[in-house]
Amino acid sequence: MPQSLPDNINQTLMQRLNPAYLRLDATMKVTQTSSNLSEYGFADITEGVDATEHIDFLVGVDPAQALSLPVVASPNGHPVCIELLPEQGDLNVIIADAREQFDLQQKLQQKANENQLLLEKQRTLLGELHAAKAELARRNTELEEASRLQSSFLSGVSHEFRTPLTSILGHNDLLRKSLAAETRPKSDKKQIYTDAVRRASQHLLSLVENLLDHGKLDAGEITINPRPVQLSTLQNDLEMLLRPLADAKQIDLLMQRQYPVDESVYIDESRVRQCLINLAGNAIKFTDKGSVTISMAHKDDELQLRILDTGIGIKKEDLAKIRQPFWQVADTGKAGTGLGLSITERIIELMGGEMTIQSEYGRGTEVSFSLNAPATDASINLDQAREAAFKDQVSILLTEDDLDIAQLVVILLEEANAKVTHVENGELALQALQRDSFDLVLMDLNMPIMGGYETIRRMRDDGNHTPVVIMTASALEADMHKAQALGCDGYLLKPVEVADIVAIADQIIVPLE
Amino acid sequence: MSDRSSQIELLQQRYRTSLIEKSVEIAELRIQYESTDDDESAALASQTLGDFLHKLAGSAGMYGYTEIAISARNIMMTLQNDDSGQLSAQLDQLIAMCEQASDGTST
């Protein structure tokens, strides 16, 4: 370090500290003073005076002990630092300007005080935040509980309503059936009354179903299960269902179709149907003249659905509100829960679509939504049957009393290269087996006149060893054992797939040489 | 569309429509079952209801109404276990499912 630097530092420090000096003897009498002592308010200090009488901080000081007094007030109020330095029985007293240090200390202290205040404030705010969070959590829990209770209540009440309603509908249908079978005078209005009961009950039931769906949507219990659906079938069904409603109001129901006649797509048929019935039902409800159009278009795996009506329309200020659950347009005189549209929109969203509503008050409304709907084959069952087909044609005796099942299985098996003879009970099966020979017998168990087990027993007793495969809806272990004991060759549980029949038949049919 | 496709479509439509009749029949069989006052008629009513459910379980499954088929099978088990408390609620549910499936609001 160059010599000039310490000198400069020394000079700077001396200027800033402006040290004053006095020397005291052992009796604390002043023996020497610096000229700048008066700058610190020590004007009375002259040589020979007793320093302890004029300078407070020297009272009681041991002149033989060195001592530092950081920042004390001088007589004129300046903050000063005091250094007491004993030297050969005397005491040197150095008084230095401490305003900078004092200011710094003051600032630091102020900062510390401010920090302390901020800390206190922070603690208070944190406390309030914790309290608010706890309150929020408590309210959330209360809200969740209230929502759960509401859903539970709605579901409970809906279920309780549905049970007797179903019973009313069931018994009313029985009554209608028995009335239809009677010969009654034209003036007899019983049929009209039962029709009215049915309509009212069905309306109530649909309201209850809406409430149940609302609860299920809240609980996330509704799932979407796409399956192959033929669009023309879906639209025909809708027309069949909605036509009477439109006719009753003397309005036109128009169907627009923009897809190949045998187009099939993957969608959740029941949910799409539910949405369309809801929307088209609303359209019919709020249209008193003109028409309701249901438009269905399928292009590039997208199904575009549109319900257009010439009804009363929706006021601009009501457009957003109608999507809210339980909200209903006032003064329309139309009954409902106010849930249909909300449920429909939520189901459409669950299916990945978005519902759009455009309406002009007094002119009509258009509701539309699009769904991802990949195209599939028109007759998937038949394709499966074709794929699983028997290599060589086989003759099959189908013994099944349920015509719903029998007719379907016959078509599917014929598509799979089988020649099928169908009989409705075991007795007829035995007769058929006496007349013709078959490669395979498909046997239902539970049939009138003669059941499956009895038929198989008699077949075997008669020496007929045509392979038999049981088809039943019962998975009970006892049935399996019984079937095996009787010498059955296979056992299929309904619903059966043609591929299963072909697979099992391939294993057990011995080709004739 | 081939003839067989049309036939299948017709069968499917017919089966869906028939589900409302089936729901009424279940309600009727249920009344018979619940109104029996001796063991013999109770056993007969149980058997009749069980047979009907057995058929429904088979046919509903064939036509893709899996939930109805499962429900019918479950009720058959309940009937076997003679659990009348559970039976009532299950039958309610099955009747409702058939009605919904028939009017196309559910499967």
Coordinates of C-alpha atoms in Angstrom, one line a residue:
Chain A
M1 CA 0.0 0.0 0.0
P2 CA 1.5 3.4 -0.9
Q3 CA 2.3 5.6 2.0
S4 CA 0.0 8.3 0.7
L5 CA -3.1 6.1 1.2
P6 CA -2.9 5.7 5.0
D7 CA -2.2 9.4 5.3
N8 CA -5.3 10.2 3.2
I9 CA -7.4 7.7 5.3
N10 CA -6.1 9.2 8.5
Q11 CA -6.8 12.7 7.3
T12 CA -10.4 11.8 6.1
L13 CA -11.1 10.0 9.4
M14 CA -9.8 13.0 11.5
Q15 CA -12.0 15.3 9.5
R16 CA -15.1 13.2 9.9
L17 CA -14.5 12.4 13.6
N18 CA -13.2 15.9 14.5
P19 CA -11.8 14.6 17.8
A20 CA -11.5 16.9 20.8
Y21 CA -9.1 16.1 23.6
L22 CA -8.5 16.8 27.3
R23 CA -6.1 15.4 29.7
L24 CA -6.8 14.8 33.4
D25 CA -4.5 14.1 36.3
A26 CA -5.1 11.5 38.9
T27 CA -7.4 13.9 40.8
M28 CA -9.4 14.4 37.7
K29 CA -8.3 17.9 37.3
V30 CA -7.9 19.2 33.7
T31 CA -4.3 19.6 32.7
Q32 CA -4.6 20.0 29.0
T33 CA -7.5 20.7 26.4
S34 CA -7.8 20.9 22.6
S35 CA -9.1 24.0 21.0
N36 CA -12.2 22.4 19.5
L37 CA -13.6 21.3 22.8
S38 CA -16.1 24.1 22.8
E39 CA -17.6 22.7 19.6
Y40 CA -19.1 19.9 21.7
G41 CA -20.5 22.3 24.3
F42 CA -17.6 21.9 26.8
A43 CA -16.9 25.7 26.9
D44 CA -16.4 25.7 30.7
I45 CA -13.6 23.2 30.6
T46 CA -10.4 25.0 31.2
E47 CA -7.2 23.9 32.7
G48 CA -7.3 23.4 36.5
V49 CA -11.0 22.7 36.8
D50 CA -12.3 19.4 38.2
A51 CA -13.6 17.6 35.2
T52 CA -16.2 15.6 37.2
E53 CA -18.0 18.8 38.1
H54 CA -18.6 19.7 34.4
I55 CA -18.7 16.3 32.6
D56 CA -21.3 13.9 33.8
F57 CA -19.9 10.8 32.2
L58 CA -16.6 11.2 34.1
V59 CA -18.4 10.9 37.5
G60 CA -17.2 7.7 39.2
V61 CA -14.8 6.8 36.5
D62 CA -11.6 5.0 37.5
P63 CA -8.8 7.0 35.9
A64 CA -6.6 4.0 35.8
Q65 CA -9.0 2.0 33.6
A66 CA -9.4 2.4 29.8
L67 CA -13.1 2.8 28.8
S68 CA -15.1 3.3 25.6
L69 CA -18.4 5.0 25.8
P70 CA -20.2 4.6 22.5
V71 CA -22.6 7.4 21.5
V72 CA -23.4 9.6 24.5
A73 CA -24.9 13.1 24.3
S74 CA -22.5 16.0 24.7
P75 CA -23.6 19.2 26.6
N76 CA -24.7 20.8 23.3
G77 CA -26.7 17.7 22.4
H78 CA -24.4 16.3 19.8
P79 CA -23.9 12.6 19.9
V80 CA -20.3 11.8 20.7
C81 CA -18.0 8.8 21.3
I82 CA -15.8 8.9 24.3
E83 CA -12.5 7.1 24.7
L84 CA -10.8 7.1 28.1
L85 CA -7.2 6.2 27.8
P86 CA -5.0 6.1 31.0
E87 CA -1.4 7.2 30.5
Q88 CA 1.3 7.4 33.2
G89 CA -1.2 8.2 36.0
D90 CA -3.0 10.7 33.8
L91 CA -6.2 10.1 31.9
N92 CA -6.6 11.1 28.2
V93 CA -10.2 11.8 27.3
I94 CA -10.9 11.7 23.5
I95 CA -14.3 13.1 22.4
A96 CA -15.2 12.3 18.8
D97 CA -18.1 13.3 16.6
A98 CA -20.6 10.4 16.5
R99 CA -23.4 12.0 14.5
E100 CA -22.8 9.8 11.5
Q101 CA -22.7 6.7 13.7
F102 CA -25.6 8.0 15.7
D103 CA -27.6 8.7 12.5
L104 CA -26.8 5.3 11.2
Q105 CA -27.8 3.7 14.5
Q106 CA -31.0 5.7 14.5
K107 CA -31.7 4.6 11.0
L108 CA -30.9 1.0 11.9
Q109 CA -33.0 1.2 15.0
Q110 CA -35.8 2.8 13.0
K111 CA -35.4 0.0 10.4
A112 CA -35.4 -2.6 13.2
N113 CA -38.5 -1.0 14.7
E114 CA -40.2 -0.9 11.3
N115 CA -39.2 -4.5 10.8
Q116 CA -40.6 -5.4 14.1
L117 CA -43.8 -3.6 13.2
L118 CA -44.0 -5.4 9.9
L119 CA -43.3 -8.7 11.6
E120 CA -46.1 -8.0 14.0
K121 CA -48.4 -7.0 11.1
Q122 CA -47.3 -10.1 9.2
R123 CA -48.1 -12.3 12.2
T124 CA -51.5 -10.7 12.5
L125 CA -52.2 -11.1 8.8
L126 CA -50.9 -14.7 8.9
G127 CA -53.2 -15.3 11.8
E128 CA -56.1 -13.7 9.9
L129 CA -55.2 -15.8 6.8
H130 CA -55.1 -19.0 8.8
A131 CA -58.4 -18.1 10.4
A132 CA -59.9 -17.2 7.0
K133 CA -58.6 -20.5 5.5
A134 CA -60.0 -22.4 8.3
E135 CA -63.3 -20.7 7.9
L136 CA -63.2 -21.3 4.2
A137 CA -62.5 -24.9 4.7
R138 CA -65.3 -25.1 7.2
R139 CA -67.7 -23.5 4.8
N140 CA -66.5 -25.7 2.0
T141 CA -67.2 -28.7 4.1
E142 CA -70.6 -27.4 5.0
L143 CA -71.3 -26.6 1.3
E144 CA -70.1 -30.1 0.2
E145 CA -72.2 -31.6 2.9
A146 CA -75.2 -29.5 1.9
S147 CA -74.6 -30.4 -1.8
R148 CA -74.3 -34.1 -0.9
L149 CA -77.4 -33.9 1.3
Q150 CA -79.2 -32.2 -1.6
S151 CA -78.2 -34.8 -4.1
S152 CA -78.9 -37.6 -1.6
F153 CA -82.3 -36.0 -0.8
L154 CA -83.1 -35.6 -4.5
S155 CA -82.0 -39.2 -5.3
G156 CA -83.8 -40.5 -2.3
V157 CA -87.0 -38.7 -3.0
S158 CA -86.8 -39.4 -6.7
H159 CA -86.3 -43.1 -6.0
E160 CA -89.2 -43.1 -3.5
F161 CA -91.4 -41.4 -6.2
R162 CA -90.3 -43.8 -8.9
T163 CA -91.2 -46.9 -7.1
P164 CA -94.9 -46.1 -6.6
L165 CA -95.0 -44.5 -10.1
T166 CA -93.7 -47.6 -11.7
S167 CA -96.3 -49.5 -9.8
I168 CA -99.0 -47.1 -10.9
L169 CA -97.9 -47.4 -14.6
G170 CA -97.7 -51.2 -14.3
H171 CA -101.1 -51.6 -12.8
N172 CA -102.6 -49.0 -15.2
D173 CA -101.2 -51.0 -18.1
L174 CA -102.8 -54.2 -16.7
L175 CA -106.0 -52.3 -16.4
R176 CA -105.8 -51.0 -20.0
K177 CA -105.0 -54.5 -21.2
S178 CA -108.1 -55.9 -19.4
L179 CA -110.2 -53.1 -20.7
A180 CA -109.0 -53.6 -24.2
A181 CA -110.0 -57.3 -23.9
E182 CA -113.6 -56.3 -22.8
T183 CA -116.5 -55.5 -25.1
R184 CA -117.7 -52.1 -23.9
P185 CA -120.2 -49.5 -25.1
K186 CA -118.7 -46.6 -27.0
S187 CA -119.8 -44.2 -24.2
D188 CA -117.6 -46.0 -21.8
K189 CA -114.7 -43.6 -20.9
K190 CA -112.6 -46.0 -18.9
Q191 CA -110.0 -46.3 -21.6
I192 CA -109.7 -42.5 -21.8
Y193 CA -109.3 -42.3 -18.1
T194 CA -106.6 -44.9 -18.0
D195 CA -104.8 -43.2 -20.9
A196 CA -104.9 -40.0 -18.9
V197 CA -103.5 -41.8 -15.8
R198 CA -100.7 -43.2 -18.0
R199 CA -99.8 -39.9 -19.6
A200 CA -99.7 -38.1 -16.2
S201 CA -97.7 -40.9 -14.6
Q202 CA -95.2 -41.0 -17.5
H203 CA -94.8 -37.2 -17.2
L204 CA -94.2 -37.5 -13.5
L205 CA -91.8 -40.4 -14.1
S206 CA -89.8 -38.4 -16.6
L207 CA -89.5 -35.5 -14.1
V208 CA -88.3 -38.0 -11.5
E209 CA -85.8 -39.4 -14.0
N210 CA -84.5 -35.9 -14.7
L211 CA -84.0 -35.4 -11.0
L212 CA -82.2 -38.7 -10.7
D213 CA -80.0 -37.9 -13.7
H214 CA -79.2 -34.5 -12.2
G215 CA -78.0 -36.2 -9.1
K216 CA -76.0 -38.7 -11.0
L217 CA -74.3 -36.0 -13.1
D218 CA -73.4 -34.2 -9.9
A219 CA -71.9 -37.4 -8.5
G220 CA -70.1 -38.2 -11.7
E221 CA -72.0 -41.5 -12.0
I222 CA -73.0 -41.2 -15.6
T223 CA -70.6 -42.8 -18.0
I224 CA -70.6 -42.7 -21.8
N225 CA -70.6 -46.1 -23.6
P226 CA -70.3 -45.8 -27.4
R227 CA -71.7 -48.7 -29.4
P228 CA -72.4 -49.1 -33.1
V229 CA -75.7 -47.4 -33.9
Q230 CA -77.5 -47.2 -37.2
L231 CA -78.4 -43.5 -37.7
S232 CA -81.6 -44.2 -39.7
T233 CA -82.8 -46.5 -36.9
L234 CA -82.1 -43.8 -34.3
Q235 CA -83.9 -41.1 -36.4
N236 CA -86.8 -43.4 -37.2
D237 CA -87.2 -44.2 -33.5
L238 CA -87.2 -40.5 -32.7
E239 CA -89.8 -39.8 -35.3
M240 CA -92.0 -42.6 -34.1
L241 CA -91.8 -41.3 -30.6
L242 CA -92.2 -37.6 -31.3
R243 CA -94.7 -37.7 -34.1
P244 CA -97.7 -38.2 -31.8
L245 CA -96.6 -35.2 -29.8
A246 CA -96.3 -33.0 -32.9
D247 CA -99.6 -34.3 -34.3
A248 CA -101.3 -33.5 -31.0
K249 CA -100.2 -29.8 -31.4
Q250 CA -100.9 -29.8 -35.2
I251 CA -97.4 -28.8 -36.1
D252 CA -95.1 -30.4 -38.7
L253 CA -92.3 -32.7 -37.6
L254 CA -89.6 -32.7 -40.3
M255 CA -86.7 -35.1 -40.5
Q256 CA -83.6 -34.0 -42.4
R257 CA -81.1 -36.8 -43.1
Q258 CA -77.6 -36.2 -44.5
Y259 CA -76.0 -39.6 -44.3
P260 CA -76.0 -42.8 -46.3
V261 CA -79.2 -44.8 -45.5
D262 CA -77.2 -47.7 -43.8
E263 CA -74.7 -45.5 -42.1
S264 CA -73.7 -46.8 -38.6
V265 CA -71.6 -44.8 -36.1
Y266 CA -70.1 -45.3 -32.7
I267 CA -72.0 -43.2 -30.2
D268 CA -73.8 -43.8 -26.9
E269 CA -77.2 -44.4 -28.4
S270 CA -79.2 -44.0 -25.2
R271 CA -77.6 -40.8 -24.2
V272 CA -77.8 -39.2 -27.7
R273 CA -81.4 -40.3 -27.8
Q274 CA -82.0 -38.8 -24.4
C275 CA -80.5 -35.5 -25.5
L276 CA -82.5 -35.4 -28.8
I277 CA -85.8 -36.4 -27.0
N278 CA -85.2 -33.6 -24.5
L279 CA -84.4 -31.0 -27.1
A280 CA -87.0 -32.0 -29.6
G281 CA -89.5 -32.4 -26.8
N282 CA -88.8 -28.9 -25.7
A283 CA -89.1 -27.6 -29.3
I284 CA -92.5 -29.2 -29.7
K285 CA -93.6 -28.0 -26.2
F286 CA -92.7 -24.4 -27.1
T287 CA -94.0 -24.4 -30.7
D288 CA -97.7 -23.8 -31.3
K289 CA -97.6 -23.4 -35.0
G290 CA -95.2 -24.1 -37.8
S291 CA -92.7 -26.9 -37.5
V292 CA -90.0 -28.7 -35.6
T293 CA -87.1 -30.0 -37.7
I294 CA -84.6 -32.7 -36.5
S295 CA -81.6 -32.6 -38.7
M296 CA -78.9 -35.3 -38.5
A297 CA -75.8 -35.2 -40.6
H298 CA -72.7 -37.4 -40.6
K299 CA -69.5 -36.3 -42.3
D300 CA -65.8 -37.0 -41.5
D301 CA -66.6 -39.0 -38.3
E302 CA -68.6 -36.1 -37.0
L303 CA -72.3 -36.3 -36.2
Q304 CA -74.0 -32.9 -36.4
L305 CA -77.4 -32.7 -34.8
R306 CA -79.7 -29.8 -35.0
I307 CA -83.2 -29.1 -33.7
L308 CA -84.9 -26.2 -35.3
D309 CA -88.4 -24.9 -34.3
T310 CA -90.7 -22.0 -35.3
G311 CA -91.8 -21.6 -31.7
I312 CA -92.0 -18.7 -29.3
G313 CA -88.2 -18.3 -29.1
I314 CA -86.2 -17.1 -26.2
K315 CA -85.6 -13.6 -25.0
K316 CA -82.0 -12.4 -25.2
E317 CA -81.8 -11.9 -21.4
D318 CA -83.1 -15.4 -20.9
L319 CA -80.6 -17.1 -23.2
A320 CA -77.9 -17.6 -20.6
K321 CA -80.3 -18.4 -17.8
I322 CA -82.1 -21.3 -19.5
R323 CA -79.0 -23.4 -19.2
Q324 CA -79.1 -23.2 -15.4
P325 CA -80.6 -26.1 -13.6
F326 CA -84.1 -25.5 -12.1
W327 CA -84.6 -22.3 -14.1
Q328 CA -87.7 -22.0 -16.2
V329 CA -89.0 -19.3 -18.5
A330 CA -91.7 -17.5 -16.7
D331 CA -95.3 -17.1 -18.0
T332 CA -95.1 -19.8 -20.5
G333 CA -97.6 -22.0 -18.7
K334 CA -95.5 -25.0 -19.5
A335 CA -94.8 -27.7 -16.8
G336 CA -91.4 -29.1 -16.1
T337 CA -88.5 -29.3 -13.6
G338 CA -86.2 -26.9 -15.4
L339 CA -83.7 -29.6 -15.5
G340 CA -84.0 -31.0 -19.0
L341 CA -81.8 -28.5 -20.8
S342 CA -79.2 -28.4 -18.1
I343 CA -79.0 -32.2 -18.0
T344 CA -78.8 -32.4 -21.8
E345 CA -76.0 -29.8 -22.0
R346 CA -74.0 -31.7 -19.3
I347 CA -74.5 -35.0 -21.1
I348 CA -73.5 -33.5 -24.4
E349 CA -70.3 -32.2 -22.7
L350 CA -69.7 -35.6 -21.3
M351 CA -69.8 -37.0 -24.8
G352 CA -67.3 -34.4 -25.9
G353 CA -69.7 -32.0 -27.6
E354 CA -70.9 -28.5 -27.1
M355 CA -74.4 -27.3 -27.2
T356 CA -75.2 -24.1 -29.1
I357 CA -78.5 -22.2 -28.8
Q358 CA -79.5 -19.5 -31.2
S359 CA -82.9 -17.9 -30.8
E360 CA -85.0 -15.0 -31.9
Y361 CA -87.8 -14.1 -29.6
G362 CA -91.1 -14.7 -31.4
R363 CA -89.5 -16.4 -34.4
G364 CA -88.0 -19.7 -33.2
T365 CA -85.0 -21.5 -31.8
E366 CA -82.2 -23.6 -33.1
V367 CA -80.2 -25.9 -30.8
S368 CA -77.3 -27.8 -32.2
F369 CA -74.4 -29.9 -31.1
S370 CA -71.7 -32.0 -32.8
L371 CA -70.2 -35.3 -31.6
N372 CA -67.2 -37.3 -32.5
A373 CA -68.9 -40.4 -34.1
P374 CA -66.6 -42.7 -36.1
A375 CA -68.4 -44.7 -38.7
T376 CA -68.8 -48.4 -38.3
D377 CA -70.2 -51.2 -40.3
A378 CA -74.0 -51.3 -40.7
S379 CA -74.4 -54.9 -39.6
I380 CA -71.7 -55.6 -37.1
N381 CA -73.3 -58.8 -35.8
L382 CA -73.5 -60.1 -39.3
D383 CA -69.9 -59.2 -40.0
Q384 CA -68.9 -61.1 -36.9
A385 CA -70.9 -64.0 -38.0
R386 CA -69.3 -64.0 -41.4
E387 CA -65.9 -63.7 -39.9
A388 CA -66.5 -66.6 -37.6
A389 CA -68.3 -68.7 -40.2
F390 CA -68.1 -72.5 -40.4
K391 CA -65.7 -73.8 -43.0
D392 CA -68.2 -76.3 -44.3
Q393 CA -71.9 -75.8 -44.0
V394 CA -73.3 -77.5 -40.9
S395 CA -76.8 -78.4 -40.0
I396 CA -78.0 -77.2 -36.6
L397 CA -81.1 -78.0 -34.6
L398 CA -81.8 -75.0 -32.4
T399 CA -84.1 -75.8 -29.5
E400 CA -85.2 -72.6 -27.9
D401 CA -88.6 -71.4 -26.7
D402 CA -87.7 -67.7 -26.6
L403 CA -88.6 -66.4 -30.1
D404 CA -86.6 -63.2 -29.5
I405 CA -83.5 -65.2 -29.1
A406 CA -84.2 -68.0 -31.6
Q407 CA -84.9 -65.6 -34.5
L408 CA -81.7 -63.7 -33.9
V409 CA -79.6 -66.8 -33.5
V410 CA -81.1 -68.3 -36.7
I411 CA -80.1 -65.2 -38.7
L412 CA -76.6 -65.1 -37.2
L413 CA -76.0 -68.8 -37.7
E414 CA -77.2 -68.7 -41.3
E415 CA -74.9 -65.9 -42.0
A416 CA -72.1 -68.1 -40.5
N417 CA -72.8 -70.8 -43.1
A418 CA -75.2 -73.0 -41.0
K419 CA -78.5 -74.6 -42.0
V420 CA -80.7 -74.1 -39.0
T421 CA -83.9 -75.8 -38.0
H422 CA -85.6 -74.2 -35.1
V423 CA -88.0 -75.9 -32.6
E424 CA -89.6 -74.5 -29.5
N425 CA -89.4 -77.3 -27.0
G426 CA -87.7 -80.6 -26.3
E427 CA -90.6 -82.8 -27.5
L428 CA -90.4 -81.1 -30.9
A429 CA -86.6 -81.5 -30.9
L430 CA -86.9 -85.3 -30.3
Q431 CA -89.3 -85.5 -33.3
A432 CA -87.0 -83.4 -35.5
L433 CA -84.1 -85.7 -34.5
Q434 CA -86.1 -88.7 -35.5
R435 CA -86.9 -87.2 -38.9
D436 CA -83.5 -85.7 -39.8
S437 CA -79.9 -85.9 -38.8
F438 CA -78.0 -82.8 -37.5
D439 CA -74.4 -82.0 -36.9
L440 CA -75.2 -80.2 -33.7
V441 CA -78.0 -79.5 -31.3
L442 CA -78.1 -76.1 -29.6
M443 CA -80.3 -76.7 -26.5
D444 CA -82.0 -74.2 -24.2
L445 CA -82.7 -75.7 -20.7
N446 CA -85.7 -73.9 -19.5
M447 CA -88.5 -74.7 -21.9
P448 CA -92.2 -75.6 -21.7
I449 CA -93.5 -79.2 -22.3
M450 CA -90.1 -80.7 -22.2
G451 CA -87.0 -79.0 -20.8
G452 CA -83.4 -79.3 -22.0
Y453 CA -82.2 -81.9 -19.5
E454 CA -85.1 -84.3 -20.1
T455 CA -84.7 -83.9 -23.9
I456 CA -81.0 -84.8 -23.7
R457 CA -81.7 -87.7 -21.4
R458 CA -84.2 -89.1 -23.9
M459 CA -81.9 -88.5 -26.8
R460 CA -79.1 -90.5 -25.2
D461 CA -81.6 -93.2 -24.2
D462 CA -82.7 -93.4 -27.8
G463 CA -79.1 -93.9 -28.8
N464 CA -78.9 -90.5 -30.5
H465 CA -75.4 -89.2 -29.9
T466 CA -75.6 -85.9 -31.9
P467 CA -73.4 -83.4 -30.1
V468 CA -75.4 -81.1 -27.8
V469 CA -74.3 -77.7 -26.7
I470 CA -76.4 -76.1 -23.9
M471 CA -77.3 -72.4 -24.2
T472 CA -78.6 -71.0 -21.0
A473 CA -78.8 -67.8 -19.0
S474 CA -78.1 -69.6 -15.8
A475 CA -74.5 -69.8 -14.6
L476 CA -75.3 -71.9 -11.6
E477 CA -72.7 -74.5 -10.9
A478 CA -75.3 -77.2 -10.4
D479 CA -76.5 -76.8 -14.0
M480 CA -72.9 -77.3 -15.3
H481 CA -72.4 -80.5 -13.4
K482 CA -75.8 -81.8 -14.5
A483 CA -75.1 -81.0 -18.1
Q484 CA -71.7 -82.8 -17.9
A485 CA -73.3 -85.8 -16.2
L486 CA -75.8 -86.1 -19.1
G487 CA -73.1 -86.1 -21.6
C488 CA -73.4 -82.6 -23.0
D489 CA -70.6 -81.6 -25.3
G490 CA -70.5 -78.0 -24.5
Y491 CA -72.0 -75.3 -22.4
L492 CA -72.6 -71.7 -23.5
L493 CA -73.8 -68.9 -21.3
K494 CA -76.2 -66.4 -22.8
P495 CA -75.7 -63.9 -24.4
V496 CA -73.9 -66.2 -26.8
E497 CA -71.7 -65.0 -29.7
V498 CA -71.8 -66.8 -33.0
A499 CA -68.0 -67.1 -32.8
D500 CA -68.4 -69.1 -29.5
I501 CA -70.9 -71.5 -31.2
V502 CA -68.5 -71.9 -34.2
A503 CA -65.5 -72.4 -31.9
I504 CA -67.2 -75.0 -29.8
A505 CA -68.8 -76.7 -32.8
D506 CA -65.4 -77.0 -34.6
Q507 CA -64.1 -78.9 -31.6
I508 CA -67.0 -81.4 -31.3
I509 CA -68.4 -81.9 -34.7
V510 CA -66.7 -85.0 -36.3
P511 CA -66.7 -84.5 -40.1
L512 CA -68.4 -87.4 -41.9
E513 CA -66.0 -89.4 -44.1
Chain B
M1 CA -78.6 -53.1 -46.6
S2 CA -78.9 -56.9 -46.9
D3 CA -82.1 -58.8 -46.1
R4 CA -80.5 -60.2 -43.0
S5 CA -79.5 -56.7 -41.8
S6 CA -83.1 -55.6 -42.2
Q7 CA -84.3 -58.6 -40.4
I8 CA -81.9 -57.9 -37.5
E9 CA -82.9 -54.3 -37.4
L10 CA -86.5 -55.3 -37.3
L11 CA -85.8 -57.8 -34.5
Q12 CA -84.0 -55.2 -32.5
Q13 CA -86.8 -52.7 -32.9
R14 CA -89.3 -55.4 -31.9
Y15 CA -87.3 -56.4 -28.9
R16 CA -86.9 -52.9 -27.7
T17 CA -90.6 -52.3 -28.0
S18 CA -91.3 -55.5 -26.2
L19 CA -89.4 -54.4 -23.1
I20 CA -92.3 -52.2 -22.0
E21 CA -94.5 -55.3 -22.1
K22 CA -91.9 -57.2 -20.2
S23 CA -91.8 -54.5 -17.5
V24 CA -95.6 -54.8 -17.1
E25 CA -95.2 -58.6 -16.9
I26 CA -92.6 -58.3 -14.2
A27 CA -94.9 -56.0 -12.3
E28 CA -97.7 -58.5 -12.6
L29 CA -95.5 -61.5 -11.5
R30 CA -94.3 -59.4 -8.6
I31 CA -97.8 -58.7 -7.4
Q32 CA -98.5 -62.5 -7.6
Y33 CA -95.3 -63.2 -5.7
E34 CA -95.9 -60.7 -3.0
S35 CA -99.6 -61.5 -2.5
T36 CA -99.2 -65.2 -1.9
D37 CA -100.3 -66.4 1.5
D38 CA -99.1 -70.0 1.7
D39 CA -95.8 -71.8 1.0
E40 CA -97.1 -73.7 -2.0
S41 CA -98.3 -70.7 -3.9
A42 CA -95.3 -68.7 -2.9
A43 CA -93.0 -71.4 -4.3
L44 CA -95.0 -71.4 -7.5
A45 CA -95.0 -67.6 -7.8
S46 CA -91.3 -67.6 -7.2
Q47 CA -90.7 -70.3 -9.8
T48 CA -92.8 -68.3 -12.4
L49 CA -91.0 -65.1 -11.7
G50 CA -87.6 -66.9 -11.7
D51 CA -88.4 -68.5 -15.1
F52 CA -89.4 -65.1 -16.6
L53 CA -86.2 -63.5 -15.3
H54 CA -84.2 -66.4 -16.6
K55 CA -85.6 -65.7 -20.1
L56 CA -85.2 -62.0 -19.8
A57 CA -81.5 -62.4 -18.7
G58 CA -80.9 -64.5 -21.8
S59 CA -82.7 -62.4 -24.4
A60 CA -81.7 -59.0 -23.1
G61 CA -78.1 -60.0 -23.2
M62 CA -78.5 -61.2 -26.8
Y63 CA -79.9 -57.9 -27.8
G64 CA -77.2 -55.9 -26.1
Y65 CA -79.1 -54.8 -23.0
T66 CA -76.4 -55.9 -20.7
E67 CA -77.5 -54.0 -17.6
I68 CA -81.0 -55.6 -17.8
A69 CA -79.5 -59.0 -18.3
I70 CA -77.2 -58.6 -15.3
S71 CA -80.0 -57.2 -13.2
A72 CA -82.3 -60.1 -14.1
R73 CA -79.6 -62.6 -13.1
N74 CA -79.0 -60.8 -9.8
I75 CA -82.7 -61.0 -9.0
M76 CA -82.7 -64.7 -9.8
M77 CA -80.0 -65.1 -7.1
T78 CA -82.0 -62.9 -4.7
L79 CA -85.0 -65.1 -5.3
Q80 CA -83.0 -68.2 -4.6
N81 CA -81.7 -66.7 -1.4
D82 CA -85.2 -65.7 -0.5
D83 CA -84.1 -62.1 0.3
S84 CA -87.5 -60.4 0.0
G85 CA -86.1 -57.1 1.4
Q86 CA -83.6 -56.7 -1.4
L87 CA -85.9 -58.2 -4.0
S88 CA -88.4 -55.3 -4.0
A89 CA -85.8 -52.7 -4.7
Q90 CA -84.2 -54.8 -7.4
L91 CA -87.4 -55.4 -9.2
D92 CA -88.2 -51.7 -9.1
Q93 CA -84.9 -51.1 -10.7
L94 CA -85.4 -53.7 -13.4
I95 CA -88.8 -52.5 -14.2
A96 CA -87.5 -49.0 -14.6
M97 CA -84.6 -50.2 -16.7
C98 CA -86.9 -52.0 -19.1
E99 CA -89.1 -49.0 -19.4
Q100 CA -86.2 -46.7 -20.0
A101 CA -84.7 -49.1 -22.6
S102 CA -88.0 -49.3 -24.3
D103 CA -88.4 -45.6 -24.7
G104 CA -84.8 -45.3 -25.6
T105 CA -83.6 -43.3 -22.7
S106 CA -81.2 -45.9 -21.4
T107 CA -80.0 -49.5 -21.9

